XYZ file of N, CA, C and O in Angstrom:
564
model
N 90.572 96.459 107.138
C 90.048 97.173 108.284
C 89.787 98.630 107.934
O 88.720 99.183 108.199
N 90.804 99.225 107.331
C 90.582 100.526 106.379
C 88.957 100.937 105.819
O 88.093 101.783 106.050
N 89.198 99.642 104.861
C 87.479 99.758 104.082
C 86.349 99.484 104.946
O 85.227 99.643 104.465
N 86.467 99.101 106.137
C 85.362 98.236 106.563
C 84.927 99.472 107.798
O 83.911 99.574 108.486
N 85.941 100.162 107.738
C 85.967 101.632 109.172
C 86.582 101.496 110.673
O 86.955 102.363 111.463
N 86.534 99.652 110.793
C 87.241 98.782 111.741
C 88.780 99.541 112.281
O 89.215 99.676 113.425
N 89.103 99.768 111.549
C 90.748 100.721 111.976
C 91.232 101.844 112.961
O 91.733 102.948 112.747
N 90.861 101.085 114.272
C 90.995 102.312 114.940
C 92.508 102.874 115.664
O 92.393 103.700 116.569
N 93.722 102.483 115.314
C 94.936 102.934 115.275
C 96.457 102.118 114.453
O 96.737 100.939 114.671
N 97.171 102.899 113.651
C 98.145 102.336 113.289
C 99.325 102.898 113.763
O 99.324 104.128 113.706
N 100.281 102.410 114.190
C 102.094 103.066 114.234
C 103.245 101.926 113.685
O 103.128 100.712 113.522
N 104.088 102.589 113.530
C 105.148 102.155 112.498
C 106.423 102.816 113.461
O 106.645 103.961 113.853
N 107.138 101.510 113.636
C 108.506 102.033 114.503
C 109.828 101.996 113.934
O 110.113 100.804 114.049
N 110.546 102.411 113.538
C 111.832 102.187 112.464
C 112.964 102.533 113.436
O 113.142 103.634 113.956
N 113.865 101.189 113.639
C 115.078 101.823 114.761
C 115.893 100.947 113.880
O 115.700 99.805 113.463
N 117.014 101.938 113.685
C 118.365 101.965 112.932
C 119.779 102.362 113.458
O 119.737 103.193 114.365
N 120.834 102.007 113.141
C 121.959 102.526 113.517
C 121.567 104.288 112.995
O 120.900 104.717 112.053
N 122.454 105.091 114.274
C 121.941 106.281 113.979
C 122.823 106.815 112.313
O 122.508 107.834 111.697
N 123.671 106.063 111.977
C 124.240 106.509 110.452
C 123.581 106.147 109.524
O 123.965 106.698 108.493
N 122.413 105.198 109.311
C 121.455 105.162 108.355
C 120.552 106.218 108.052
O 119.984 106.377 106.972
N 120.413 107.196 109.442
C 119.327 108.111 108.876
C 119.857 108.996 108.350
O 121.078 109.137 108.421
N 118.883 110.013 107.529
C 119.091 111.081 106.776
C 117.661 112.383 107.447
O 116.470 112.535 107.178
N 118.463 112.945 108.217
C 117.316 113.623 109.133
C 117.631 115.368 108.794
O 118.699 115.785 108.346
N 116.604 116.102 109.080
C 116.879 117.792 108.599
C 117.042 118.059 109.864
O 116.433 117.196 110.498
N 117.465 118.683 110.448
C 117.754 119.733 111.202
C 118.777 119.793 112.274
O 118.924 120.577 113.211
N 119.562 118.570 111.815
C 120.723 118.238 112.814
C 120.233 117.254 114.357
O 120.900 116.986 115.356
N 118.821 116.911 113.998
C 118.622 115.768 115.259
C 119.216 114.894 115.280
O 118.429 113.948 115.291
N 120.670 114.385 115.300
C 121.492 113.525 115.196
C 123.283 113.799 115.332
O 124.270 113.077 115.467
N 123.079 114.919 115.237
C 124.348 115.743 115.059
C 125.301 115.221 115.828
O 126.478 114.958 115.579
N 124.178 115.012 117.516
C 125.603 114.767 118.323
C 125.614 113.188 119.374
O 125.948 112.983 120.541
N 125.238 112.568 118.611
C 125.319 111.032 118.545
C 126.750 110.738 118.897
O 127.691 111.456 118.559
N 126.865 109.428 119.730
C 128.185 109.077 119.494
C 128.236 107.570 119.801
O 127.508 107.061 120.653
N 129.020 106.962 119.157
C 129.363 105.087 118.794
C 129.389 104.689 120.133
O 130.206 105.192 120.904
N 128.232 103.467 120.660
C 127.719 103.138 121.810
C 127.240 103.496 122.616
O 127.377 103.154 123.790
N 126.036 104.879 121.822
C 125.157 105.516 123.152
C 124.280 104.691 123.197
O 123.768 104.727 124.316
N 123.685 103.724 122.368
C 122.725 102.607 122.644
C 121.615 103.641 122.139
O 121.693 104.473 121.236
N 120.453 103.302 123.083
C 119.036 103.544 122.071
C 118.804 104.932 122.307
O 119.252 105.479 123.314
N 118.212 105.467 121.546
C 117.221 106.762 121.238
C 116.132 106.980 120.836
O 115.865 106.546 119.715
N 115.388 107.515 121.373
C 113.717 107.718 120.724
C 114.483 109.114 120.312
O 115.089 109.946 120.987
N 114.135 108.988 118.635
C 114.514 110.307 117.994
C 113.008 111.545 117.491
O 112.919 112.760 117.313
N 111.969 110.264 117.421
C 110.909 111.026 117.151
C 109.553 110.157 117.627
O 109.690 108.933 117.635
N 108.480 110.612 117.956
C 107.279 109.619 118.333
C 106.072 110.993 118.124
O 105.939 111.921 118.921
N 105.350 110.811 116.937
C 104.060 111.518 116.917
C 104.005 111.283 115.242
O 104.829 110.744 114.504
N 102.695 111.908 114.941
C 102.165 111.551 113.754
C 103.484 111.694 112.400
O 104.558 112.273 112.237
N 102.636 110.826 111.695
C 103.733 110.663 110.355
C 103.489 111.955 109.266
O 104.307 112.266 108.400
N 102.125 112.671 109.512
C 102.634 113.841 108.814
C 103.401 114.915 108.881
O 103.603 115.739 107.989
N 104.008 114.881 110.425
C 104.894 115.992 111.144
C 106.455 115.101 110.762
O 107.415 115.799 110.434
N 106.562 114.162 110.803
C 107.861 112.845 110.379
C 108.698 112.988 109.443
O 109.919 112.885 109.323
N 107.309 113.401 108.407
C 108.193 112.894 106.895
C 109.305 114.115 106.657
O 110.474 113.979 106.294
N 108.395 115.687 107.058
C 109.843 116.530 106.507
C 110.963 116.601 107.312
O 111.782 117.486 107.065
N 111.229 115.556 108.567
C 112.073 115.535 109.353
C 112.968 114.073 109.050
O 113.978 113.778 109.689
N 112.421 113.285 108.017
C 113.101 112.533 107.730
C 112.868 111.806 106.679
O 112.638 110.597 106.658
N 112.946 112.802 105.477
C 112.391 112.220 104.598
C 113.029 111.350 103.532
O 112.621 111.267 102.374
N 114.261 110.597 104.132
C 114.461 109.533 103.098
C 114.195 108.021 104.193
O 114.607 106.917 103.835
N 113.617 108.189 105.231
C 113.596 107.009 105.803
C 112.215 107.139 106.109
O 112.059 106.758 107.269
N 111.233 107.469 105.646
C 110.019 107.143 106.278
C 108.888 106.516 105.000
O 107.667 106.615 104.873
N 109.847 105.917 104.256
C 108.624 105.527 102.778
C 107.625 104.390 103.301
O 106.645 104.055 102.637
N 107.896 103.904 104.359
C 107.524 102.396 104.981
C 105.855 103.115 105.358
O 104.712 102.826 105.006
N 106.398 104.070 106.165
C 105.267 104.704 107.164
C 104.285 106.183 106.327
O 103.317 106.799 106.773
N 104.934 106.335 105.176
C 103.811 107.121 104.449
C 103.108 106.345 103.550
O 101.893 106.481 103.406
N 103.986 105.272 102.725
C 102.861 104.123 102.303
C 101.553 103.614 103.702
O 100.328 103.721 103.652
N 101.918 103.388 104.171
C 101.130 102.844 105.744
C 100.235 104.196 105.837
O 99.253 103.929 105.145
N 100.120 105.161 106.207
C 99.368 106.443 105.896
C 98.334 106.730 104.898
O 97.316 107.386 105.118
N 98.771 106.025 103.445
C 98.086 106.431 102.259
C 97.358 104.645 102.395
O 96.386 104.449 101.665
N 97.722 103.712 103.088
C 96.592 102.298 103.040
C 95.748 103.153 103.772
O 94.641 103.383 103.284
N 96.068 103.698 104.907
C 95.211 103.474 106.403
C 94.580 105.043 105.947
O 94.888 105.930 106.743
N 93.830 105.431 104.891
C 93.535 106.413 104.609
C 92.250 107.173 105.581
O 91.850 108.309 105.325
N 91.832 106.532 106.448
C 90.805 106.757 106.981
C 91.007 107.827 108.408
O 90.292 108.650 108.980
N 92.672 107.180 108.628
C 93.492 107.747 109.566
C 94.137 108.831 109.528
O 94.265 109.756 110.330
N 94.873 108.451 107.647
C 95.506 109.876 107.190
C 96.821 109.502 107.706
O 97.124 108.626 108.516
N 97.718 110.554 106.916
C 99.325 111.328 107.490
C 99.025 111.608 108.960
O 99.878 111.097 109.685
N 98.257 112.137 109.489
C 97.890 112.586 110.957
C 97.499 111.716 111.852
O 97.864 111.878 113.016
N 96.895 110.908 111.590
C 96.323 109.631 112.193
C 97.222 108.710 112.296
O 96.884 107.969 113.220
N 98.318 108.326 111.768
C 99.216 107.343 111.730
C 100.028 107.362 112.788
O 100.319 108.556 112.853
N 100.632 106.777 113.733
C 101.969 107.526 114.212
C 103.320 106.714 113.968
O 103.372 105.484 113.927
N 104.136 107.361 113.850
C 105.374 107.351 113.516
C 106.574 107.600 114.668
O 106.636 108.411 115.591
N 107.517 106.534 114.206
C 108.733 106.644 115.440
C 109.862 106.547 115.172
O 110.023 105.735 114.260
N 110.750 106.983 115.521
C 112.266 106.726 114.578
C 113.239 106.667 115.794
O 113.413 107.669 116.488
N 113.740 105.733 115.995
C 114.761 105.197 116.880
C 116.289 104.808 116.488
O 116.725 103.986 115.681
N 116.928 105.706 117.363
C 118.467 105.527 116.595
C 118.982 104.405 117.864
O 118.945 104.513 119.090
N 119.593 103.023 116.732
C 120.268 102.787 118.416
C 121.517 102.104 117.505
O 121.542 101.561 116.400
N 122.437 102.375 118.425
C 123.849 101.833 117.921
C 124.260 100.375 117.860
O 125.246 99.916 117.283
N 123.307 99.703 118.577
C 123.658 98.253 118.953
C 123.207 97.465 117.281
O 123.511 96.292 117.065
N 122.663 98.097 116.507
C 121.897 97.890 115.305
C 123.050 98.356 113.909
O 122.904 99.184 113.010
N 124.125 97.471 114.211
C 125.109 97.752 113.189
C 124.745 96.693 112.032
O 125.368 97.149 111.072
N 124.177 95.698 111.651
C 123.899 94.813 110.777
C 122.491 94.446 110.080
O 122.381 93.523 109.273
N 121.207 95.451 110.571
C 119.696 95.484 110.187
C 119.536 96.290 110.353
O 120.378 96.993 110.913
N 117.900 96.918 109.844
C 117.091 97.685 110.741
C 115.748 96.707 110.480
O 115.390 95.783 109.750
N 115.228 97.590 111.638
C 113.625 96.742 112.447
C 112.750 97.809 112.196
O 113.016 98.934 112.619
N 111.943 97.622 111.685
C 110.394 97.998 111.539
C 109.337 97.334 112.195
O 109.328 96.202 111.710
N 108.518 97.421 112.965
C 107.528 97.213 113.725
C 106.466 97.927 113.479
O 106.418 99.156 113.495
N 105.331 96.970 113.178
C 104.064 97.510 112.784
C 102.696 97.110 113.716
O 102.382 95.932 113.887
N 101.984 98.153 114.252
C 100.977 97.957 115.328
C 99.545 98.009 114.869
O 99.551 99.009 114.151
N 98.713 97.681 114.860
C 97.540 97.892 113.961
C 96.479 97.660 115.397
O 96.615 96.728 116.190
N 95.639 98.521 115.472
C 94.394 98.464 116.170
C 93.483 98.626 115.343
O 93.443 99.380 114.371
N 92.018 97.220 116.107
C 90.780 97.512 115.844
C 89.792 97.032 116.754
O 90.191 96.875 117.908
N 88.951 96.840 116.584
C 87.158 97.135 117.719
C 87.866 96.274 118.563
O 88.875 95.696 118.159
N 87.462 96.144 119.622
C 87.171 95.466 120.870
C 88.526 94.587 121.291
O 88.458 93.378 121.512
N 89.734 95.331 121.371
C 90.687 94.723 121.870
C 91.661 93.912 120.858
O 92.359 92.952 121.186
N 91.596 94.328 119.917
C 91.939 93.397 118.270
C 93.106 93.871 118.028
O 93.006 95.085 118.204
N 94.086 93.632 117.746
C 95.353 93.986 117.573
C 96.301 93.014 116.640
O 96.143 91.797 116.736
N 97.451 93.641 115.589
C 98.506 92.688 115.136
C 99.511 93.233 115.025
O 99.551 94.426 114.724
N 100.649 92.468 115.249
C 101.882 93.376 115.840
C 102.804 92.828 114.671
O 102.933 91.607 114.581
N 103.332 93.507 113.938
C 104.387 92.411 112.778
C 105.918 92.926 113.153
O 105.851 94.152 113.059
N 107.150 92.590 113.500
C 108.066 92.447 112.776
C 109.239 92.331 112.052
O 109.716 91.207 112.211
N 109.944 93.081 111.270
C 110.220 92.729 110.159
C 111.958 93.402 110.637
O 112.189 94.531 111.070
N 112.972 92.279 110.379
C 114.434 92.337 110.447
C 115.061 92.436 109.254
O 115.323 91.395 108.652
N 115.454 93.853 108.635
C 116.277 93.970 107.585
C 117.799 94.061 107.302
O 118.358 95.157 107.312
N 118.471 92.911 107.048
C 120.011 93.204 107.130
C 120.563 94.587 105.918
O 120.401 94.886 104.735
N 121.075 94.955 106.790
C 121.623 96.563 106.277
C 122.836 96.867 106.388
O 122.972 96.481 107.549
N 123.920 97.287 106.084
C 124.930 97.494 106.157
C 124.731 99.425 107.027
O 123.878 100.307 106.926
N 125.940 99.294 107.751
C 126.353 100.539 108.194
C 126.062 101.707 107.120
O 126.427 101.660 105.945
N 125.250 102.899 107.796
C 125.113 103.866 106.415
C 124.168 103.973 105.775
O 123.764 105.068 105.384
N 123.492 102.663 105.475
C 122.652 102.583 104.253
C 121.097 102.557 104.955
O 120.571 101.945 105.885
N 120.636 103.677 103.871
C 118.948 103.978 104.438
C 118.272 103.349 104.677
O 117.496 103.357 105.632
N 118.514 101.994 103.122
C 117.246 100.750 102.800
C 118.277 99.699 103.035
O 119.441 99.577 102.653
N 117.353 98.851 103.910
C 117.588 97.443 104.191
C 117.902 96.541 102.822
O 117.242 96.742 101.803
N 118.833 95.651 102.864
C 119.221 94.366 101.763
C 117.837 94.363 100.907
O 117.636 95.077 99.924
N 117.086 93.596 101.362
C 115.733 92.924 101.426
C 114.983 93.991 100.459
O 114.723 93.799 99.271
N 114.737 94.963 101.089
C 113.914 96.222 100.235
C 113.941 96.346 98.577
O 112.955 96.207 97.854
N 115.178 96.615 98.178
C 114.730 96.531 96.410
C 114.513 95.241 95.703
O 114.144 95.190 94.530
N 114.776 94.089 96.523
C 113.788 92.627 95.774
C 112.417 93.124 96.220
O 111.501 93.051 95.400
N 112.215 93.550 97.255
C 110.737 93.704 97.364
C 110.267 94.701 96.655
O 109.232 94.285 96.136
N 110.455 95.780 96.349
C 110.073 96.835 96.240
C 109.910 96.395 94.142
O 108.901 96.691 93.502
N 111.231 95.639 93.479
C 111.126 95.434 92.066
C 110.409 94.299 91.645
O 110.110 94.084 90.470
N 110.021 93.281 92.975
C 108.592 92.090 93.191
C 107.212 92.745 92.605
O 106.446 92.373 91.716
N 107.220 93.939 93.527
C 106.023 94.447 93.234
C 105.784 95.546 91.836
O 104.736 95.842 91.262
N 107.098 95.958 91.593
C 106.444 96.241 90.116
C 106.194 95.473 89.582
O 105.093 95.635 89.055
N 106.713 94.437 89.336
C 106.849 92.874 88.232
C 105.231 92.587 88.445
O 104.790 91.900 87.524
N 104.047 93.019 89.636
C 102.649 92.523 90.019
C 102.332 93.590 89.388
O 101.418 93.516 88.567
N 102.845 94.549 89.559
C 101.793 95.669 89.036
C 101.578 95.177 87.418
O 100.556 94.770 86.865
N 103.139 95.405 86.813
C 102.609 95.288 85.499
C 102.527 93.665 84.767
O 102.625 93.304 83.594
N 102.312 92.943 85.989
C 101.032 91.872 85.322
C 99.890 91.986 85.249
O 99.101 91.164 84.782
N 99.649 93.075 85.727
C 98.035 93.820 86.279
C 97.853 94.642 84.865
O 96.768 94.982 84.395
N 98.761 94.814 84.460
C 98.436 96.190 82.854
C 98.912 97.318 83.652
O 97.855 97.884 83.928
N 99.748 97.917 84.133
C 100.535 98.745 84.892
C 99.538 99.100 86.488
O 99.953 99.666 87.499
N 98.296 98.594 86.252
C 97.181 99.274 87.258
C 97.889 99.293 88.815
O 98.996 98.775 88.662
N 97.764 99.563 89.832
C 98.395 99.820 90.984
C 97.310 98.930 91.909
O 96.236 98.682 91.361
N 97.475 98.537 92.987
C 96.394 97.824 93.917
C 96.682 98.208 94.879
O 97.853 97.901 95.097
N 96.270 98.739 95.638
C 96.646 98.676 97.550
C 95.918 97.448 98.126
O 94.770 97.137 97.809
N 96.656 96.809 98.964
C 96.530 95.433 99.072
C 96.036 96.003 100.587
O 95.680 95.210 101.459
């Protein structure tokens, strides 16, 4: 949809126990065990990343596909909720022409604390193993 110009909105929602994140400026500081949910942030992913920049690799990859959109064009959300002691959830929204939409997703078991979901470094060492069957070349899929 990217290449074709079809892409007319993406967002990326990441809600975690609030001890997984790693956030600057103390937006989290004063959290406490069973406040339940929080919208911690909702606007573009280029304002996101220096506010949370070890949890947003999901949604700046998503930025650099959806290049048409940009860091600015993307939006980005970060949700702390406490009830989320054993995953985190990523949710992905994709708009295009005339009412077109796909909604994905994705349940990562995570331990208390931890930034990246279980799941993430099989995926993440999957896809080198493609790249360099490729001759190291990179693809955006």
């Amino acid at each position: 949809m990217n290449d074709s110009g079809t892409l007319r909105a993406l967002s990326i929602r990441m809600s975690k126990h609030p001890s997984c994140f790693r956030l600057t400026g103390g937006l989290l500081s004063d959290w406490t065990e069973g406040e339940g949910r929080r919208v911690l942030y909702r606007g573009s992913v280029a304002e996101l990343c220096p506010i949370a920049p070890n949890n947003v690799n999901t949604m700046a990859a998503a930025a650099i596909a959806a290049s048409k959109l940009g860091f600015h064009g993307v939006t980005g959300e970060i949700v702390s909720d406490t009830a989320l002691a054993d995953y985190h959830i990523v949710e992905v929204d994709v708009t295009g022409p005339d009412g077109f939409s796909v909604k994905t997703v994705r349940q990562n078991p995570a331990k208390l604390g931890a930034v990246t979901g279980n799941a993430t470094y099989n995926s993440f060492w999957s896809s080198l193993l493609v790249c360099k069957g490729h001759g190291g070349r990179v693809y955006l899929c």
